[in-house]
């Protein structure tokens, strides 16, 4: 009798996956998930717009609530024929220019003051009540004051945007400067680094993620500030179109202007996100970090 164990049939042997097979499956699963996500989003938009259209057609008065078909016609009219006050692109450029100029000034000022006060406990204690009081002032009141002080032109809208953007960036820069590792600063000073060298080489890089995360919200506030300033008083801009549409009970025009501002905000968000990814390439990804911990 033979003592050799008979070999198992080839069909019962386990098939081991290669690394390439695992990566391919992961990519397919990621692509499928993204596709399903976009399909679900599209379905939600279709259901929302369809229910709005039906409701405004059969149950509610479209004069007050408008409906998607009217809003679309208003957008097409503005794009092809222009508004009652000139080209849509000119109106849009006025608002974007105000938002960009105010955003730049407010962001730079917010970073500078945030880092300075974040690194100076004494100045922070002295100025804290004044900063909190200024932040508590309603922005719509300031927009009205700026129109009186600076007129209906660019300056009053930029001032409104600066006020909105400054505090968003300031508080994040302040927190980022406070969160810097104290040991890094002490080691740099032992090696002979001065105050400005510490700020440039340690504080600003450490606070970069805080500052960039605030820019996402800040640009949205910049657009809001420009529109609010134009609504308070202006000669052109998307906020001016909204104010005129309200005065003429043109609800479709109000919605159309809102859609235009939303598209601009989404494009800006995409651009800021790309900028953030480029500037923060040195950060390890979440997946990499989690794998290292495991």
mmCIF file of C-alpha atoms in Angstrom, residues 7 13 18 20 43 49 68 82 90 98 120 133 141 149 164 196 216 220 226 248-249 254 263 275 279 285:
data_model
loop_
_atom_site.group_PDB
_atom_site.id
_atom_site.type_symbol
_atom_site.label_atom_id
_atom_site.label_comp_id
_atom_site.label_asym_id
_atom_site.label_seq_id
_atom_site.Cartn_x
_atom_site.Cartn_y
_atom_site.Cartn_z
ATOM 1 C CA UNK A 7 -2.838 15.419 -4.679
ATOM 2 C CA UNK A 13 -6.688 25.015 -5.100
ATOM 3 C CA UNK A 18 -2.024 39.643 -7.559
ATOM 4 C CA UNK A 20 -2.396 44.403 -9.922
ATOM 5 C CA UNK A 43 -31.785 62.253 -9.914
ATOM 6 C CA UNK A 49 -37.026 70.705 -10.449
ATOM 7 C CA UNK A 68 -37.823 76.319 -13.547
ATOM 8 C CA UNK A 82 -28.706 91.109 -22.299
ATOM 9 C CA UNK A 90 -20.789 93.420 -17.753
ATOM 10 C CA UNK A 98 -15.759 93.909 -6.417
ATOM 11 C CA UNK A 120 1.433 88.207 20.724
ATOM 12 C CA UNK A 133 -17.458 94.177 18.995
ATOM 13 C CA UNK A 141 -25.778 98.190 8.380
ATOM 14 C CA UNK A 149 -19.460 107.334 2.817
ATOM 15 C CA UNK A 164 -16.868 90.120 5.589
ATOM 16 C CA UNK A 196 10.619 87.404 11.465
ATOM 17 C CA UNK A 216 -13.158 78.481 0.803
ATOM 18 C CA UNK A 220 -18.366 82.874 -0.679
ATOM 19 C CA UNK A 226 -20.569 92.371 -3.221
ATOM 20 C CA UNK A 248 -40.725 94.758 -10.558
ATOM 21 C CA UNK A 249 -41.967 91.502 -8.936
ATOM 22 C CA UNK A 254 -34.221 86.900 -8.768
ATOM 23 C CA UNK A 263 -22.138 79.064 -10.500
ATOM 24 C CA UNK A 275 -4.646 75.809 -5.206
ATOM 25 C CA UNK A 279 0.333 74.226 -1.833
ATOM 26 C CA UNK A 285 -2.939 61.723 2.618
#
